[in-house]
Coordinates of C-alpha atoms in Angstrom, one line a residue:
M234 CA 8.5 6.9 6.2
V235 CA 8.0 6.4 9.9
F236 CA 8.4 2.8 11.1
V237 CA 7.0 2.0 14.5
N238 CA 7.4 -1.4 16.1
R239 CA 8.0 -3.2 12.8
Q240 CA 11.4 -4.3 14.0
T241 CA 10.1 -7.9 14.5
E242 CA 9.0 -8.1 10.9
L243 CA 12.2 -6.5 9.6
N244 CA 14.3 -8.9 11.7
W245 CA 12.4 -11.8 10.2
L246 CA 13.0 -10.6 6.6
E247 CA 16.7 -9.9 7.3
E248 CA 17.1 -13.4 8.8
V249 CA 15.6 -14.9 5.7
Y250 CA 17.8 -12.8 3.5
R251 CA 21.0 -13.9 5.4
S252 CA 20.1 -17.5 5.0
G253 CA 21.5 -17.5 1.4
R254 CA 18.8 -20.0 0.3
A255 CA 16.0 -19.6 -2.2
Q256 CA 12.9 -18.4 -0.5
L257 CA 9.3 -18.2 -1.4
L258 CA 7.6 -15.9 1.1
V259 CA 4.0 -14.9 1.6
L260 CA 3.4 -11.6 3.3
Y261 CA -0.2 -10.4 3.7
G262 CA -2.4 -8.1 5.7
R263 CA -5.3 -5.6 5.3
R264 CA -4.9 -2.5 3.2
R265 CA -3.1 0.5 4.7
V266 CA -1.3 -1.6 7.3
G267 CA 2.1 -0.8 5.9
K268 CA 3.1 -3.9 3.9
T269 CA 4.4 -2.1 0.8
E270 CA 6.4 0.5 2.8
L271 CA 7.8 -2.3 5.0
L272 CA 9.0 -4.2 1.9
R273 CA 10.4 -1.1 0.3
F274 CA 12.4 -0.4 3.5
F275 CA 13.7 -3.9 3.5
C276 CA 14.7 -3.9 -0.1
R277 CA 16.6 -0.6 0.0
E278 CA 20.3 -1.1 -0.7
K279 CA 19.7 -4.7 -1.8
K280 CA 19.5 -6.0 -5.3
H281 CA 15.7 -6.2 -6.0
V282 CA 12.9 -6.1 -8.4
F283 CA 9.7 -4.5 -7.0
F284 CA 6.6 -5.0 -9.0
V285 CA 3.1 -3.8 -8.0
A286 CA 0.3 -5.4 -9.8
D287 CA -3.0 -3.6 -10.6
L288 CA -6.3 -4.2 -12.3
A289 CA -4.8 -4.0 -15.8
P290 CA -5.2 -7.0 -18.3
D291 CA -2.8 -9.9 -18.0
R292 CA -0.9 -8.9 -21.1
E293 CA -0.2 -5.4 -19.8
Q294 CA 0.9 -6.7 -16.4
L295 CA 3.3 -9.2 -18.0
A296 CA 4.8 -6.4 -20.1
A297 CA 5.2 -4.2 -17.0
F298 CA 6.9 -7.0 -15.1
S299 CA 9.1 -7.8 -18.1
Q300 CA 10.3 -4.2 -18.1
R301 CA 11.2 -4.3 -14.4
L302 CA 13.3 -7.5 -15.0
W303 CA 15.0 -6.1 -18.1
E304 CA 15.9 -2.9 -16.2
R305 CA 17.3 -5.0 -13.3
A306 CA 19.4 -7.0 -15.8
Y307 CA 20.6 -4.3 -18.2
G308 CA 20.3 -1.1 -16.2
Q309 CA 17.7 0.5 -18.5
A310 CA 14.2 -0.2 -19.7
E311 CA 13.5 -1.6 -23.2
T312 CA 10.5 0.2 -24.7
G313 CA 7.9 -2.3 -26.0
F314 CA 9.7 -5.4 -24.7
S315 CA 7.8 -8.2 -23.1
F316 CA 8.5 -11.8 -22.5
P317 CA 6.1 -14.1 -24.4
S318 CA 4.8 -15.7 -21.3
W319 CA 4.9 -15.6 -17.5
E320 CA 6.9 -18.8 -17.5
A321 CA 9.5 -17.2 -19.6
A322 CA 9.6 -14.2 -17.3
F323 CA 10.0 -16.3 -14.2
R324 CA 12.8 -18.4 -15.8
F325 CA 14.6 -15.2 -16.7
M326 CA 14.2 -14.1 -13.1
G327 CA 15.8 -17.4 -12.1
G328 CA 18.7 -16.7 -14.4
L329 CA 19.3 -13.4 -12.7
A330 CA 19.2 -15.0 -9.3
R331 CA 21.8 -17.5 -10.3
Q332 CA 24.3 -14.7 -10.7
E333 CA 23.5 -12.9 -7.4
Q334 CA 21.1 -13.0 -4.6
L335 CA 17.9 -11.2 -5.8
I336 CA 14.8 -10.1 -4.0
V337 CA 11.6 -10.1 -6.2
V338 CA 8.5 -8.6 -4.7
L339 CA 5.2 -9.3 -6.4
D340 CA 3.0 -6.8 -4.6
E341 CA -0.9 -7.0 -4.8
F342 CA -0.4 -10.6 -6.0
P343 CA -4.2 -11.3 -5.9
Y344 CA -4.6 -8.9 -8.8
L345 CA -2.2 -11.0 -10.9
M346 CA -4.3 -14.1 -10.0
E347 CA -7.5 -12.3 -11.0
A348 CA -6.0 -11.3 -14.4
N349 CA -4.5 -14.8 -14.9
P350 CA -5.7 -17.6 -12.6
A351 CA -2.9 -19.8 -13.9
I352 CA -0.1 -17.6 -12.3
P353 CA 0.2 -19.7 -9.1
S354 CA 0.6 -22.9 -11.2
I355 CA 3.1 -21.3 -13.5
L356 CA 5.2 -20.1 -10.6
Q357 CA 4.9 -23.5 -8.9
K358 CA 6.3 -25.2 -12.0
V359 CA 9.2 -22.9 -12.4
W360 CA 9.9 -23.0 -8.7
D361 CA 10.1 -26.8 -8.7
E362 CA 12.2 -26.9 -11.9
E363 CA 14.5 -24.0 -11.4
L364 CA 13.9 -21.2 -8.9
R365 CA 14.5 -23.3 -5.7
N366 CA 18.0 -23.8 -6.8
T367 CA 18.9 -20.1 -7.2
G368 CA 19.4 -17.2 -4.9
V369 CA 16.0 -15.7 -5.4
I370 CA 13.9 -14.4 -2.5
C371 CA 10.4 -14.2 -4.0
I372 CA 7.9 -12.4 -1.9
L373 CA 4.2 -12.6 -2.7
C374 CA 2.3 -9.8 -1.0
G375 CA -1.4 -9.2 -0.9
S376 CA -4.1 -7.2 1.0
Y377 CA -7.1 -9.4 0.7
V378 CA -6.4 -11.6 3.7
G379 CA -8.9 -14.3 2.8
V380 CA -7.7 -14.7 -0.8
M381 CA -4.1 -15.0 0.3
E382 CA -4.9 -17.6 3.0
R383 CA -7.1 -19.6 0.6
E384 CA -5.5 -19.2 -2.8
V385 CA -1.8 -18.9 -1.9
L386 CA -1.5 -20.6 1.5
G387 CA -4.4 -23.0 1.3
Y388 CA -4.1 -26.8 0.9
K389 CA -5.7 -26.6 -2.6
S390 CA -3.4 -23.9 -3.8
A391 CA -0.8 -24.8 -6.5
L392 CA 1.8 -23.2 -4.3
Y393 CA 0.9 -25.3 -1.2
G394 CA 4.1 -26.8 0.3
R395 CA 6.4 -24.5 -1.7
R396 CA 6.4 -21.5 0.6
T397 CA 9.3 -21.2 2.9
G398 CA 7.7 -18.7 5.2
Q399 CA 4.6 -16.5 5.7
Y400 CA 3.8 -13.4 7.8
L401 CA 0.5 -11.8 8.6
I402 CA 1.1 -8.0 9.1
E403 CA -1.3 -6.8 11.8
P404 CA -2.3 -3.3 12.7
L405 CA -0.3 -1.8 15.5
H406 CA -1.3 -2.2 19.1
F407 CA -2.1 0.7 21.4
H408 CA 1.3 0.8 23.0
D409 CA 3.0 1.1 19.6
I410 CA 1.2 4.2 18.5
A411 CA 3.1 6.4 21.0
G412 CA 6.0 6.4 18.5
F413 CA 3.8 8.4 16.1
F414 CA 2.9 10.9 18.8
P415 CA 5.9 11.7 21.1
G416 CA 5.0 13.8 24.1
R417 CA 1.3 13.1 24.0
D418 CA -0.2 11.8 27.3
S419 CA -1.9 8.5 27.7
L420 CA -5.4 9.8 27.7
W421 CA -4.8 11.5 24.4
L422 CA -3.4 8.3 23.0
V423 CA -6.4 6.2 24.1
E424 CA -8.7 8.7 22.4
A425 CA -6.6 8.8 19.2
Y426 CA -6.5 5.0 19.1
A427 CA -10.3 5.0 19.4
V428 CA -10.5 7.1 16.3
L429 CA -7.6 5.8 14.2
G430 CA -6.8 2.4 15.5
G431 CA -3.4 0.9 14.7
V432 CA -3.3 1.5 10.9
P433 CA -0.1 3.4 10.1
A434 CA -1.5 5.3 7.1
Y435 CA -4.2 6.7 9.4
L436 CA -1.9 7.5 12.2
L437 CA 0.4 9.4 9.9
E438 CA -2.4 11.8 9.1
F439 CA -2.5 13.0 12.7
M440 CA 1.2 13.2 13.5
D441 CA 1.2 17.0 13.6
E442 CA -2.1 17.3 15.4
D443 CA -2.0 18.4 19.1
D444 CA -5.8 18.9 19.5
L445 CA -7.5 15.6 18.6
F446 CA -10.9 17.2 17.8
A447 CA -9.3 19.8 15.7
G448 CA -7.6 17.0 13.8
I449 CA -10.8 15.2 13.3
A450 CA -12.4 18.3 11.9
R451 CA -9.5 19.0 9.5
R452 CA -8.6 15.5 8.5
V453 CA -11.8 13.4 8.8
L454 CA -14.9 15.6 8.5
R455 CA -13.7 17.8 5.6
R456 CA -14.5 17.0 2.0
G457 CA -11.5 16.3 -0.2
T458 CA -9.3 14.8 2.6
F459 CA -7.9 11.3 2.5
L460 CA -9.7 10.0 5.5
Y461 CA -13.1 11.5 4.6
E462 CA -13.4 9.2 1.6
E463 CA -11.2 6.3 2.7
P464 CA -13.8 3.7 3.7
R465 CA -15.8 4.3 0.5
F466 CA -12.7 3.8 -1.6
L467 CA -11.6 0.8 0.5
L468 CA -14.9 -1.0 0.1
M469 CA -15.8 0.1 -3.5
Q470 CA -12.4 -1.1 -4.8
E471 CA -12.8 -4.5 -3.3
L472 CA -16.5 -5.3 -3.4
R473 CA -19.2 -5.8 -6.0
E474 CA -22.2 -4.8 -3.7
P475 CA -20.8 -2.0 -1.6
A476 CA -24.2 -0.7 -0.5
N477 CA -25.0 -3.9 1.3
Y478 CA -21.6 -4.1 3.0
F479 CA -22.0 -0.4 4.0
A480 CA -25.3 -1.3 5.7
V481 CA -23.8 -4.2 7.5
L482 CA -20.8 -2.2 8.7
R483 CA -23.0 0.7 9.9
A484 CA -25.2 -1.7 11.8
I485 CA -22.2 -3.2 13.6
A486 CA -20.7 0.3 14.3
H487 CA -24.0 1.3 15.9
G488 CA -23.9 -1.7 18.4
K489 CA -25.7 -4.4 16.5
T490 CA -23.5 -7.5 17.1
R491 CA -25.5 -10.6 16.5
L492 CA -26.5 -12.1 13.1
N493 CA -30.3 -11.4 13.5
E494 CA -29.7 -7.9 14.8
I495 CA -27.3 -7.0 11.9
T496 CA -29.7 -8.5 9.4
Q497 CA -32.6 -6.4 10.6
A498 CA -30.6 -3.2 11.1
A499 CA -29.0 -3.5 7.6
G500 CA -32.5 -4.0 6.1
L501 CA -31.4 -7.3 4.4
H502 CA -34.1 -9.7 5.7
D503 CA -31.9 -12.7 4.7
R504 CA -29.7 -14.3 7.3
S505 CA -27.8 -16.3 4.8
A506 CA -26.9 -13.2 2.7
T507 CA -25.8 -11.4 5.9
S508 CA -23.7 -14.3 6.9
R509 CA -22.0 -14.3 3.5
Y510 CA -21.3 -10.5 3.8
L511 CA -19.8 -11.0 7.3
D512 CA -17.6 -13.8 6.0
I513 CA -16.2 -11.6 3.3
L514 CA -15.6 -8.7 5.7
R515 CA -13.8 -11.1 8.0
D516 CA -11.6 -12.2 5.0
M517 CA -10.8 -8.6 4.4
G518 CA -9.7 -8.2 8.1
L519 CA -12.3 -5.5 8.7
I520 CA -14.5 -7.3 11.3
R521 CA -14.0 -10.2 13.7
R522 CA -16.2 -12.7 15.4
L523 CA -15.8 -12.9 19.1
V524 CA -16.9 -15.6 21.6
P525 CA -16.6 -15.8 25.4
V526 CA -13.0 -16.6 26.2
T527 CA -14.1 -19.7 28.1
E528 CA -15.4 -21.4 24.9
K529 CA -13.4 -24.5 24.1
Q530 CA -14.5 -24.6 20.4
P531 CA -14.9 -21.0 19.3
Q532 CA -15.8 -21.8 15.6
K533 CA -18.8 -23.9 16.8
S534 CA -20.0 -21.6 19.5
R535 CA -23.5 -20.1 19.1
R536 CA -22.6 -17.2 21.3
G537 CA -20.5 -15.4 18.7
I538 CA -20.9 -11.7 18.2
Y539 CA -19.4 -9.4 15.5
R540 CA -17.3 -6.3 16.1
L541 CA -15.3 -4.0 13.8
R542 CA -11.6 -4.8 14.0
D543 CA -10.8 -1.4 12.4
Q544 CA -11.3 1.5 14.9
F545 CA -11.4 4.1 12.1
L546 CA -14.1 2.3 10.3
R547 CA -16.1 2.2 13.5
F548 CA -15.6 6.0 13.9
W549 CA -16.4 6.7 10.3
F550 CA -19.6 4.6 10.2
R551 CA -20.7 5.9 13.6
F552 CA -20.1 9.6 13.0
V553 CA -19.2 10.4 9.4
Y554 CA -21.4 8.2 7.2
P555 CA -24.7 9.2 8.9
N556 CA -23.8 12.9 8.7
R557 CA -22.6 13.0 5.1
S558 CA -25.4 15.3 4.0
D559 CA -24.4 18.0 6.5
L560 CA -20.7 17.5 5.9
E561 CA -21.1 17.9 2.2
E562 CA -22.7 21.3 3.0
G563 CA -19.7 22.3 5.0
E564 CA -21.3 21.9 8.4
T565 CA -18.1 20.5 9.9
E566 CA -18.1 22.4 13.2
R567 CA -21.8 21.7 13.8
V568 CA -21.4 18.0 13.3
L569 CA -18.3 18.0 15.6
E570 CA -20.0 19.9 18.4
T571 CA -23.5 18.4 18.3
R572 CA -23.1 14.9 16.9
I573 CA -19.6 13.8 18.0
K574 CA -18.3 15.5 21.2
P575 CA -21.5 14.7 23.3
H576 CA -21.2 11.0 22.4
F577 CA -17.4 10.7 22.3
P578 CA -16.8 9.3 25.8
D579 CA -19.3 6.5 25.3
F580 CA -17.7 5.8 21.9
V581 CA -14.3 5.5 23.5
G582 CA -15.5 3.2 26.2
P583 CA -15.4 -0.1 24.3
V584 CA -12.0 0.8 22.8
F585 CA -10.7 1.4 26.3
E586 CA -11.7 -2.1 27.1
E587 CA -9.6 -3.4 24.2
V588 CA -6.6 -1.2 25.3
C589 CA -6.8 -2.6 28.8
R590 CA -6.8 -6.2 27.4
Q591 CA -3.7 -5.3 25.4
H592 CA -2.1 -3.7 28.4
L593 CA -2.7 -6.7 30.5
R594 CA -1.1 -8.9 27.9
F595 CA 2.0 -6.6 28.0
L596 CA 2.1 -6.9 31.8
G597 CA 1.9 -10.7 31.6
Q598 CA 4.7 -10.8 29.1
R599 CA 6.9 -8.8 31.5
G600 CA 6.1 -11.0 34.4
K601 CA 4.1 -8.3 36.3
L602 CA 1.0 -10.4 36.9
S603 CA 0.5 -13.4 39.3
F604 CA 0.3 -15.6 36.2
Y605 CA 0.8 -15.5 32.4
P606 CA -2.6 -14.9 30.6
Y607 CA -2.6 -18.0 28.4
R608 CA -6.1 -17.0 27.2
L609 CA -7.3 -13.5 27.3
G610 CA -10.5 -11.8 26.2
S611 CA -14.0 -11.0 27.5
W612 CA -16.9 -13.1 28.7
W613 CA -20.7 -12.9 28.7
D614 CA -23.8 -15.0 29.2
G615 CA -27.4 -14.0 29.2
Q616 CA -27.2 -11.9 32.4
N617 CA -23.6 -11.0 33.1
E618 CA -20.7 -9.5 31.2
L619 CA -17.0 -9.2 32.1
D620 CA -14.9 -6.6 30.2
L621 CA -11.8 -8.7 30.8
L622 CA -11.1 -12.4 31.6
A623 CA -7.6 -13.9 31.7
I624 CA -7.0 -17.6 32.3
N625 CA -3.7 -19.3 33.0
E626 CA -2.7 -22.5 31.1
D627 CA -4.0 -25.1 33.5
E628 CA -7.1 -23.1 34.4
S629 CA -6.2 -23.0 38.1
A630 CA -6.3 -19.2 38.2
I631 CA -8.2 -16.4 36.5
L632 CA -8.1 -12.6 36.5
V633 CA -11.4 -10.8 36.0
G634 CA -11.5 -7.1 35.2
E635 CA -13.7 -4.0 34.6
C636 CA -12.7 -1.0 32.5
K637 CA -14.3 2.3 33.2
W638 CA -13.9 5.3 30.9
W639 CA -15.6 7.5 33.4
G640 CA -15.0 11.2 34.2
K641 CA -15.3 10.4 37.9
P642 CA -13.2 8.1 40.1
V643 CA -14.2 4.4 40.2
G644 CA -15.6 3.4 43.6
A645 CA -15.6 0.2 45.7
N646 CA -19.1 -0.6 44.4
V647 CA -17.6 -1.6 41.0
L648 CA -15.4 -4.2 42.8
S649 CA -18.4 -5.5 44.7
E650 CA -20.3 -5.9 41.4
L651 CA -17.4 -7.6 39.8
Q652 CA -17.2 -10.1 42.7
Q653 CA -20.8 -11.0 42.1
K654 CA -20.3 -11.5 38.4
V655 CA -17.4 -13.9 39.1
K656 CA -20.0 -16.3 40.6
A657 CA -21.5 -16.8 37.1
V658 CA -18.2 -17.6 35.4
V659 CA -16.6 -20.0 38.0
P660 CA -18.9 -22.9 37.0
H661 CA -17.3 -22.9 33.5
F662 CA -14.2 -24.4 35.0
Q663 CA -13.7 -28.0 36.1
R664 CA -12.5 -26.9 39.5
P665 CA -12.8 -23.5 41.2
P666 CA -9.9 -21.3 40.2
Q667 CA -8.0 -18.8 42.2
V668 CA -9.5 -15.4 41.4
Y669 CA -7.6 -12.2 40.9
Y670 CA -9.2 -8.8 40.1
A671 CA -8.1 -5.8 38.0
L672 CA -9.8 -2.5 37.7
F673 CA -8.9 0.0 35.0
A674 CA -10.0 3.7 35.2
R675 CA -9.8 6.8 33.1
N676 CA -9.9 9.1 36.1
G677 CA -8.6 7.3 39.2
F678 CA -10.1 5.4 42.1
S679 CA -11.8 6.3 45.4
E680 CA -9.8 6.3 48.6
E681 CA -11.7 3.3 49.8
L682 CA -10.6 1.3 46.8
H683 CA -7.0 2.3 47.2
Q684 CA -7.2 1.1 50.8
K685 CA -8.6 -2.2 49.7
A686 CA -5.8 -2.6 47.1
A687 CA -3.2 -1.9 49.8
E688 CA -4.7 -4.6 52.1
R689 CA -5.0 -7.5 49.6
H690 CA -2.7 -9.2 47.1
D691 CA -5.4 -10.1 44.6
L692 CA -6.5 -6.6 43.5
L693 CA -4.8 -4.6 40.8
L694 CA -5.7 -0.9 40.2
I695 CA -4.5 0.7 36.9
E696 CA -5.2 4.2 35.8
A697 CA -5.1 5.1 32.1
C698 CA -2.6 7.8 32.8
Q699 CA -0.2 5.0 33.8
F700 CA -0.1 3.6 30.3
H701 CA 3.2 4.2 28.5
G702 CA 4.4 3.2 25.0
N703 CA 6.6 0.4 26.4
G704 CA 3.7 -1.2 28.2
N705 CA 5.2 -0.7 31.7
L706 CA 3.4 0.7 34.7

């Protein structure tokens, strides 16, 4: 298994392990993000019990977990054996952890709770009475982000106050994916990130692909491949009304970002139902609600818009889902040549904006900007839009940016337009901030712009070809 930039997570787990104390950890994140492989890598060469729950009835899951514990204790499975209850199984687990430090992973923990809602209360009871005084490292792992935050980490959860640590495993950032594709140039990496995002399971599918479009044809557009069916399986496994969620996701993928627009495009005609679907998709980590970075109370803002967090879902709902009939008939090349390639630069544009924001964060962390971007995002009002707006901690300085995924060099007119847009954002600050400018381009800048950048200290020009995996210029 390839691990790229998961060293922070592994260091955290190793530090917990070395503490020698009982630990109740919660590790969660969306599906395919690499949680299970991360935990398997961590557990190797350590005494552990690794149990993956599923949709089986409670009695069968208890029997399966009992077998894993028995095998850990006695070196072999005991056919037909099962503890009489989860409490008995957890107490036996505690007995094993008194003899030696023991990692116990309960993967897909929400499935256990679905089969037996009392599981958190039972675990809490045994933890209080016994487990906290042993050498156990119990890791509860789950993919449904909202369920884990609400039912395991939440104030009303039976386990509230017992956890000793938690970690949300996020998809990889743009700069991280270079580890999957050594030797590829930055433009290739931006386009690959636009298609696959930062989900390791998707990136692994393309590790041997040199030609991105050929890889799309082979691994995304062809029937029977993992990625061709992935979003369908992902949503149908988790949701009771997949058709409505499909309609919502397709609407967002096609540029509908506000509640009313999504409701109409999805054919739902019910804002409250759409809002419920959006909340669940946010819980799953598949979409996000964005507000202008100047908003002081984002949750209460009426200017929120919805975007897909998962780049591959955006690609799939934009190009695969609408063309399923042709793809089912084997028209892979025709779909690629006539439906995807002509629109691909426009499709990559919004992702390039996100890549530029990530890159700016990297530069700030390395002290290569005039100030650290305490808040970083985008900004818009009724008439103006900034691809990028960074604000320092006391709001005395801002950096505004434009990101152009154009085939031609960016000219000085873009800087002039950006300077005009700044006039709309400055009134959102208590006092006029110092303004810096950043322009990002796919294909370079005009000679005039280079001359301006050489003459002034407040203008940063960055070409996409300057992106590297370590985030340096």
